[in-house]
Amino acid sequence: MNLFHYSFLINSYSKMVEVGRSLQEIITSTPGISSIFITDRDGVPIASSGTETRSRQALVQSYQMTMEPASKLDMGPQKYAFFYYDQRQVAVITVHPMVIFIVASPDTNSGVLMSMGERMEPLLQQLEKIIGDLP
Amino acid sequence: SIGTVMLRHRTLIEVLGQVNSAEVTGAMLFNREGVLLAYNGYGEGNAANVSAALISSIWEAFDKKGVAGGREDLKEVVIMCEDGVLGATKVANMLLALKATSAVQPGILRAKMHKLSEFLDEPLTQISKNI
């Protein structure tokens, strides 16, 4: 690895820290949201912020498992999915080529969570650029 | 005994049909393994069977995956696609699913789903106890 690579990695790292900070800002400014994490379409984690939960990976895996059956429902490409539990709701927003997972309290307005996709668009573009630039 | 509680299939289909409107186009009731009990508005053919199997596998994947402690029961699912919306919830030991066009307001779909599941819960719990 030469000097160019080092400076590049440091640069990407500081950009990722920035993305994490933006995610944290979204969490603190939206009541009810406890955690946001972003993966690529294969379920590989890209960025995350908020309360770290043990079941994060389990949720990503479950979602990966349901991609195929959901595509056979004959309703076209998936945009949003909501899963309601006693203590939480999990919103999954597909913004190609990424998937956003939002964990929130069960009484958080699902419409507000839906609008997160649009709100996070600039952030996703930034992420896509960082990932595209990686050697 | 089996004789005391019977399921009136035709009535059940009529009840399921009560949620149908311009936007909500179908309702069905199936068990956790994806075996259909009754449906309305899914047309002829195999569409309802296939959907029931698919929804039960999605349910299975997310049940017990709640974040707090990781063992929470799944209560409800809403999946929104470009050409349609699907909702599913638990009724007794079965699943109830509603499908709608993409023009539906998700809140309306959920409200209809809650009402129908409330209505069906008691009779279906009775039946599941007697089987």
Tab-separated table of C-alpha atoms in Angstrom:
chain	number	residue	atom	x	y	z
A	1	MET	CA	0.000	0.000	0.000
A	2	ASN	CA	1.455	3.368	-0.971
A	3	LEU	CA	0.914	6.859	0.373
A	4	PHE	CA	-1.914	7.436	-2.093
A	5	HIS	CA	-3.856	4.471	-0.699
A	6	TYR	CA	-3.350	5.632	2.895
A	7	SER	CA	-4.613	9.130	2.215
A	8	PHE	CA	-7.518	7.640	0.263
A	9	LEU	CA	-8.545	5.332	3.094
A	10	ILE	CA	-8.296	8.104	5.676
A	11	ASN	CA	-10.409	10.288	3.425
A	12	SER	CA	-13.077	7.545	2.997
A	13	TYR	CA	-13.031	6.891	6.718
A	14	SER	CA	-13.684	10.532	7.593
A	15	LYS	CA	-16.531	10.561	5.059
A	16	MET	CA	-18.047	7.458	6.679
A	17	VAL	CA	-17.805	9.132	10.094
A	18	GLU	CA	-19.724	12.038	8.575
A	19	VAL	CA	-22.434	9.644	7.306
A	20	GLY	CA	-22.711	8.100	10.776
A	21	ARG	CA	-23.085	11.566	12.274
A	22	SER	CA	-25.868	12.449	9.798
A	23	LEU	CA	-27.685	9.211	10.678
A	24	GLN	CA	-27.384	10.054	14.368
A	25	GLU	CA	-28.841	13.521	13.671
A	26	ILE	CA	-31.848	11.921	11.949
A	27	ILE	CA	-32.362	9.596	14.924
A	28	THR	CA	-32.225	12.373	17.521
A	29	SER	CA	-34.488	14.679	15.490
A	30	THR	CA	-37.188	12.039	14.894
A	31	PRO	CA	-39.017	10.903	18.028
A	32	GLY	CA	-39.496	7.155	18.339
A	33	ILE	CA	-36.583	6.010	16.178
A	34	SER	CA	-33.960	4.054	18.104
A	35	SER	CA	-31.727	2.734	15.357
A	36	ILE	CA	-31.029	3.006	11.611
A	37	PHE	CA	-28.828	0.702	9.589
A	38	ILE	CA	-28.111	0.487	5.896
A	39	THR	CA	-27.048	-2.587	3.938
A	40	ASP	CA	-26.419	-3.299	0.280
A	41	ARG	CA	-28.807	-5.565	-1.632
A	42	ASP	CA	-26.878	-8.652	-0.479
A	43	GLY	CA	-27.364	-7.754	3.187
A	44	VAL	CA	-23.809	-6.522	3.786
A	45	PRO	CA	-23.860	-3.745	6.424
A	46	ILE	CA	-22.674	-0.364	5.104
A	47	ALA	CA	-23.531	2.181	7.770
A	48	SER	CA	-25.387	2.255	11.064
A	49	SER	CA	-26.241	4.458	14.002
A	50	GLY	CA	-28.286	4.335	17.182
A	51	THR	CA	-28.873	1.566	19.690
A	52	GLU	CA	-26.882	-1.502	18.755
A	53	THR	CA	-29.126	-4.546	19.023
A	54	ARG	CA	-28.245	-8.201	18.979
A	55	SER	CA	-30.961	-8.997	16.491
A	56	ARG	CA	-29.728	-6.559	13.846
A	57	GLN	CA	-28.056	-9.292	11.830
A	58	ALA	CA	-31.060	-11.587	12.348
A	59	LEU	CA	-33.348	-8.923	10.859
A	60	VAL	CA	-31.080	-8.489	7.832
A	61	GLN	CA	-30.996	-12.262	7.323
A	62	SER	CA	-34.785	-12.548	7.636
A	63	TYR	CA	-35.196	-9.802	5.104
A	64	GLN	CA	-32.825	-11.520	2.684
A	65	MET	CA	-34.876	-14.710	3.093
A	66	THR	CA	-38.119	-12.937	2.231
A	67	MET	CA	-36.870	-11.120	-0.865
A	68	GLU	CA	-37.587	-14.111	-3.092
A	69	PRO	CA	-41.101	-15.000	-1.874
A	70	ALA	CA	-42.041	-11.307	-1.876
A	71	SER	CA	-40.999	-10.970	-5.513
A	72	LYS	CA	-43.445	-13.781	-6.413
A	73	LEU	CA	-46.438	-11.943	-4.918
A	74	ASP	CA	-47.031	-10.402	-8.330
A	75	MET	CA	-47.093	-6.828	-7.009
A	76	GLY	CA	-43.983	-5.469	-8.705
A	77	PRO	CA	-40.771	-4.246	-7.055
A	78	GLN	CA	-40.890	-3.828	-3.291
A	79	LYS	CA	-40.684	-0.301	-1.860
A	80	TYR	CA	-41.534	-0.481	1.841
A	81	ALA	CA	-42.086	-3.223	4.392
A	82	PHE	CA	-43.257	-2.804	7.985
A	83	PHE	CA	-43.019	-5.436	10.705
A	84	TYR	CA	-44.909	-4.733	13.927
A	85	TYR	CA	-43.957	-6.335	17.236
A	86	ASP	CA	-45.124	-5.687	20.811
A	87	GLN	CA	-42.235	-3.385	21.682
A	88	ARG	CA	-40.951	-2.273	18.277
A	89	GLN	CA	-41.721	-1.739	14.663
A	90	VAL	CA	-39.166	-2.337	11.948
A	91	ALA	CA	-39.446	-0.418	8.676
A	92	VAL	CA	-37.483	-1.608	5.666
A	93	ILE	CA	-37.111	0.829	2.778
A	94	THR	CA	-35.634	-0.312	-0.508
A	95	VAL	CA	-33.741	2.424	-2.334
A	96	HIS	CA	-31.753	0.642	-5.037
A	97	PRO	CA	-29.069	-0.498	-4.614
A	98	MET	CA	-29.400	-0.102	-0.844
A	99	VAL	CA	-31.784	-1.196	1.885
A	100	ILE	CA	-32.538	0.983	4.923
A	101	PHE	CA	-33.677	-0.651	8.185
A	102	ILE	CA	-35.316	1.626	10.761
A	103	VAL	CA	-36.160	0.355	14.249
A	104	ALA	CA	-38.759	2.490	16.035
A	105	SER	CA	-41.299	2.348	18.842
A	106	PRO	CA	-44.581	0.649	17.843
A	107	ASP	CA	-46.587	3.886	18.019
A	108	THR	CA	-44.274	5.847	15.700
A	109	ASN	CA	-46.236	7.010	12.655
A	110	SER	CA	-45.354	4.628	9.826
A	111	GLY	CA	-45.929	7.448	7.337
A	112	VAL	CA	-43.125	9.412	8.974
A	113	LEU	CA	-40.853	6.391	8.639
A	114	MET	CA	-41.814	6.086	4.971
A	115	SER	CA	-40.709	9.660	4.342
A	116	MET	CA	-37.267	8.758	5.716
A	117	GLY	CA	-36.367	7.226	2.362
A	118	GLU	CA	-36.665	10.610	0.657
A	119	ARG	CA	-35.044	12.407	3.560
A	120	MET	CA	-32.044	10.119	3.403
A	121	GLU	CA	-31.618	10.326	-0.375
A	122	PRO	CA	-28.626	12.758	-0.271
A	123	LEU	CA	-26.975	10.594	2.374
A	124	LEU	CA	-27.435	7.461	0.237
A	125	GLN	CA	-25.945	9.217	-2.777
A	126	GLN	CA	-22.957	10.168	-0.665
A	127	LEU	CA	-22.608	6.563	0.528
A	128	GLU	CA	-22.835	5.228	-2.992
A	129	LYS	CA	-20.045	7.583	-4.026
A	130	ILE	CA	-17.769	6.524	-1.153
A	131	ILE	CA	-18.330	2.843	-1.892
A	132	GLY	CA	-17.874	3.363	-5.638
A	133	ASP	CA	-14.549	5.143	-4.985
A	134	LEU	CA	-13.079	2.345	-2.844
A	135	PRO	CA	-10.116	0.617	-4.510
B	1	SER	CA	-66.675	-33.077	20.272
B	2	ILE	CA	-66.546	-32.175	16.607
B	3	GLY	CA	-70.290	-31.697	16.334
B	4	THR	CA	-70.587	-28.780	18.749
B	5	VAL	CA	-68.662	-26.192	16.773
B	6	MET	CA	-68.788	-26.106	13.004
B	7	LEU	CA	-67.299	-23.645	10.599
B	8	ARG	CA	-69.785	-22.175	8.186
B	9	HIS	CA	-67.562	-21.861	5.200
B	10	ARG	CA	-69.916	-19.800	3.075
B	11	THR	CA	-70.483	-17.322	5.911
B	12	LEU	CA	-66.748	-17.038	6.477
B	13	ILE	CA	-66.195	-16.209	2.795
B	14	GLU	CA	-68.924	-13.560	3.021
B	15	VAL	CA	-67.325	-12.028	6.104
B	16	LEU	CA	-63.955	-11.895	4.357
B	17	GLY	CA	-65.649	-10.170	1.422
B	18	GLN	CA	-66.894	-7.338	3.633
B	19	VAL	CA	-63.532	-5.576	3.566
B	20	ASN	CA	-63.416	-5.526	-0.222
B	21	SER	CA	-63.706	-2.093	-1.782
B	22	ALA	CA	-62.281	-0.175	-4.723
B	23	GLU	CA	-58.821	-0.370	-3.170
B	24	VAL	CA	-58.946	-3.479	-0.987
B	25	THR	CA	-59.323	-6.291	-3.507
B	26	GLY	CA	-58.967	-9.516	-1.555
B	27	ALA	CA	-58.879	-11.190	1.837
B	28	MET	CA	-57.840	-14.658	2.908
B	29	LEU	CA	-57.441	-16.817	5.963
B	30	PHE	CA	-54.788	-19.539	6.187
B	31	ASN	CA	-52.810	-21.460	8.763
B	32	ARG	CA	-49.173	-20.908	9.752
B	33	GLU	CA	-48.084	-23.570	7.267
B	34	GLY	CA	-49.719	-21.604	4.445
B	35	VAL	CA	-52.746	-23.884	3.936
B	36	LEU	CA	-55.800	-21.873	2.852
B	37	LEU	CA	-58.981	-21.980	4.926
B	38	ALA	CA	-61.047	-19.443	3.005
B	39	TYR	CA	-60.571	-16.534	0.622
B	40	ASN	CA	-62.510	-13.870	-1.178
B	41	GLY	CA	-61.510	-11.648	-4.077
B	42	TYR	CA	-58.462	-13.580	-5.221
B	43	GLY	CA	-60.246	-14.778	-8.383
B	44	GLU	CA	-60.230	-18.292	-9.732
B	45	GLY	CA	-57.200	-20.490	-10.019
B	46	ASN	CA	-54.180	-20.873	-7.864
B	47	ALA	CA	-53.422	-17.228	-6.948
B	48	ALA	CA	-54.764	-17.448	-3.381
B	49	ASN	CA	-52.943	-20.735	-2.681
B	50	VAL	CA	-49.646	-19.339	-3.883
B	51	SER	CA	-50.048	-16.065	-1.972
B	52	ALA	CA	-50.918	-17.893	1.264
B	53	ALA	CA	-47.793	-20.037	1.009
B	54	LEU	CA	-45.594	-17.005	0.270
B	55	ILE	CA	-47.014	-14.849	3.081
B	56	SER	CA	-46.691	-17.645	5.633
B	57	SER	CA	-43.010	-18.064	4.727
B	58	ILE	CA	-42.428	-14.301	5.097
B	59	TRP	CA	-44.230	-14.425	8.458
B	60	GLU	CA	-42.127	-17.369	9.578
B	61	ALA	CA	-38.917	-15.499	8.718
B	62	PHE	CA	-39.814	-12.482	10.887
B	63	ASP	CA	-41.699	-14.063	13.765
B	64	LYS	CA	-39.686	-14.067	17.029
B	65	LYS	CA	-37.259	-11.541	15.505
B	66	GLY	CA	-38.379	-8.566	17.564
B	67	VAL	CA	-35.557	-6.365	18.711
B	68	ALA	CA	-36.140	-6.338	22.471
B	69	GLY	CA	-34.527	-9.575	23.605
B	70	GLY	CA	-34.989	-11.004	20.133
B	71	ARG	CA	-37.948	-13.211	21.105
B	72	GLU	CA	-40.921	-11.014	20.401
B	73	ASP	CA	-43.963	-12.337	18.549
B	74	LEU	CA	-44.669	-10.722	15.206
B	75	LYS	CA	-48.078	-9.025	15.282
B	76	GLU	CA	-48.517	-7.505	11.878
B	77	VAL	CA	-46.827	-7.086	8.499
B	78	VAL	CA	-47.418	-4.527	5.739
B	79	ILE	CA	-45.546	-4.862	2.448
B	80	MET	CA	-45.857	-2.035	-0.069
B	81	CYS	CA	-44.817	-2.673	-3.654
B	82	GLU	CA	-45.056	-0.581	-6.798
B	83	ASP	CA	-48.247	-2.355	-7.973
B	84	GLY	CA	-49.947	-3.307	-4.723
B	85	VAL	CA	-50.016	-3.432	-0.948
B	86	LEU	CA	-50.320	-6.473	1.276
B	87	GLY	CA	-51.165	-6.670	4.962
B	88	ALA	CA	-51.126	-9.694	7.266
B	89	THR	CA	-51.955	-10.245	10.936
B	90	LYS	CA	-52.653	-13.042	13.405
B	91	VAL	CA	-56.171	-14.303	14.158
B	92	ALA	CA	-56.465	-17.104	16.724
B	93	ASN	CA	-53.776	-19.567	15.583
B	94	MET	CA	-54.120	-18.519	11.946
B	95	LEU	CA	-53.104	-15.674	9.671
B	96	LEU	CA	-55.340	-13.167	7.945
B	97	ALA	CA	-54.098	-11.330	4.853
B	98	LEU	CA	-55.576	-8.443	2.892
B	99	LYS	CA	-54.382	-7.283	-0.488
B	100	ALA	CA	-54.979	-3.877	-1.979
B	101	THR	CA	-54.052	-1.707	-4.941
B	102	SER	CA	-51.205	0.759	-4.537
B	103	ALA	CA	-53.814	3.545	-4.281
B	104	VAL	CA	-54.865	2.370	-0.804
B	105	GLN	CA	-53.983	4.378	2.266
B	106	PRO	CA	-51.930	2.023	4.438
B	107	GLY	CA	-53.766	3.297	7.539
B	108	ILE	CA	-57.138	2.297	6.039
B	109	LEU	CA	-55.824	-1.139	5.091
B	110	ARG	CA	-54.537	-1.689	8.623
B	111	ALA	CA	-57.784	-0.458	10.197
B	112	LYS	CA	-59.824	-2.865	8.051
B	113	MET	CA	-57.445	-5.669	8.914
B	114	HIS	CA	-57.755	-4.933	12.659
B	115	LYS	CA	-61.571	-4.840	12.519
B	116	LEU	CA	-61.811	-8.086	10.577
B	117	SER	CA	-59.354	-9.886	12.849
B	118	GLU	CA	-61.236	-8.672	15.959
B	119	PHE	CA	-64.468	-9.957	14.459
B	120	LEU	CA	-63.028	-13.360	13.535
B	121	ASP	CA	-60.920	-13.890	16.630
B	122	GLU	CA	-63.542	-15.316	18.987
B	123	PRO	CA	-65.254	-17.789	16.602
B	124	LEU	CA	-61.917	-18.977	15.205
B	125	THR	CA	-60.446	-19.437	18.677
B	126	GLN	CA	-63.504	-21.571	19.534
B	127	ILE	CA	-62.972	-23.702	16.451
B	128	SER	CA	-59.257	-24.161	16.970
B	129	LYS	CA	-59.961	-25.334	20.545
B	130	ASN	CA	-62.466	-27.911	19.294
B	131	ILE	CA	-60.367	-29.395	16.522
